[in-house]
Amino acid sequence: MSTQTLFNVAVVGATGAVGEQILRLLAERSFPIKSMKLLSSARSAGTKISFQGRELTVEEATPESFRDVDIALFSAGTDVSKALIPHAVQHGAVCIDNTNAYRMDPETPLVVPEVNIDQISGHKGIIANPNCSTIQMVAALKPLYDRYGISRIIVSTYQAVSGAGAKAINELTRQSREILDGNDAKPDILPVSSLPVKHQMAFNVIPQIDKFQDNGFTLEEMKMIRETKKIMGDDTLEITATCVRVPVVYSHSESVYVELKQDFDIGEIKSLLADAPGIVLVDDPDNQRYPLATDAAGQNEVFVGRIRRDLSNSRALNLWIVSDNLLKGAAWNAVQIAEYIAIPQA
Ligand code: NAP
Ligand code: 3JN
């Protein structure tokens, strides 16, 4: 009889929107846990969270929190990851980082299991989870990349407010009520940036996610561009992105134009996607069936539809890609990686 190895696990950002989903998934999937440590800032230290039927107390995350931790999942922002991950690694923990802190570090694998799980074997204590908008796009495009090659991608995103954290969800709800009650909506959080200018999110569309860079793109757009090239292992890929916040609570949607390197058959494209791991094909225009944010919310998969050959370029196609940004875009991708580390694969 084989005995399963159990792990001391820490979740940093346990009180946040992503941390909550990580805890739910670890419990639901019976992750092999010896002990669980819930970490946050000093603000939430002392909060009680129920995990696998036990009430655990949240502790403030400090460099010493990682003594005896085997696997640490970080989703408390880039600054926290930069400050604490080196200590966690020094204490021997394998860190799965949901933030931008180490994604482009050449020593750190940037992993979407369906695309490049082979990369994790080279980790040096840190494995980075890509940005949510990147994850769902590369998961859907990988089968096409492998079969035909991809030369160019043009993506426009329609991102849910939950991508900006629990406070942004509250902001959309509050503003929607204010407007429906006939009052002015008071902008407070979005767009999240260091500048004091804020915009109404309810009944609006904001073409800014994260701060602007010197080249006129936002950081979210640059994350998509750089991360996609790193994950695909292809610096020659031409990519442009426009990232937009929409008044949706869960699931990011993306309109993606892709130029392939070879001629293709649209039926074969659909079959490839229907058979791809983690992808659900929803493409039945006759019956008005296509991926919807509301249907993807709460699901781990990436949903793809509206697949059609481009009218201006016969080697290009257009797709609509939708996935729950807190799940495949963050928590589920991280838990998948944790399972690859912890559980011997068949
Ligand atoms: P959130 O709902 O605002 O939660 C933030 C979490 O971080 C809370 O648990 C908070 O604890 C904790 N935290 C904040 N400052 C801290 C500190 N100094 N030390 C320790 N913990 C601290 O945000 P979220 O949506 O869960 O996102 C959290 C982070 O995950 C983001 O900043 C981002 O880096 C990453 N993320 C990644 C993706 C992705 O695309 N893969 C998607 C979403 C988020 P308190 O309760 O004490 O404030
Ligand atoms: O806004 C979204 O929809 C996704 C946001 C992701 C995010 C938010 C704050 C900080 C990130 C990220 O994952 O890239 C970060 C960050 O880690 O820098």
PDB file of N, CA and C in Angstrom, residues 1-5:
ATOM      1  N   MET A   1       0.846  -1.194   0.000  1.00  0.00           N
ATOM      2  CA  MET A   1       0.000   0.000   0.000  1.00  0.00           C
ATOM      3  C   MET A   1       0.882   1.245   0.000  1.00  0.00           C
ATOM      4  N   SER A   2       0.624   2.205  -0.926  1.00  0.00           N
ATOM      5  CA  SER A   2       1.457   3.403  -0.959  1.00  0.00           C
ATOM      6  C   SER A   2       0.856   4.481  -0.067  1.00  0.00           C
ATOM      7  N   THR A   3       1.721   5.184   0.662  1.00  0.00           N
ATOM      8  CA  THR A   3       1.221   6.277   1.494  1.00  0.00           C
ATOM      9  C   THR A   3       1.448   7.584   0.760  1.00  0.00           C
ATOM     10  N   GLN A   4       0.449   8.460   0.794  1.00  0.00           N
ATOM     11  CA  GLN A   4       0.545   9.712   0.065  1.00  0.00           C
ATOM     12  C   GLN A   4       1.356  10.717   0.870  1.00  0.00           C
ATOM     13  N   THR A   5       2.264  11.434   0.191  1.00  0.00           N
ATOM     14  CA  THR A   5       3.015  12.485   0.872  1.00  0.00           C
ATOM     15  C   THR A   5       2.082  13.656   1.149  1.00  0.00           C
TER      16      THR A   5
END
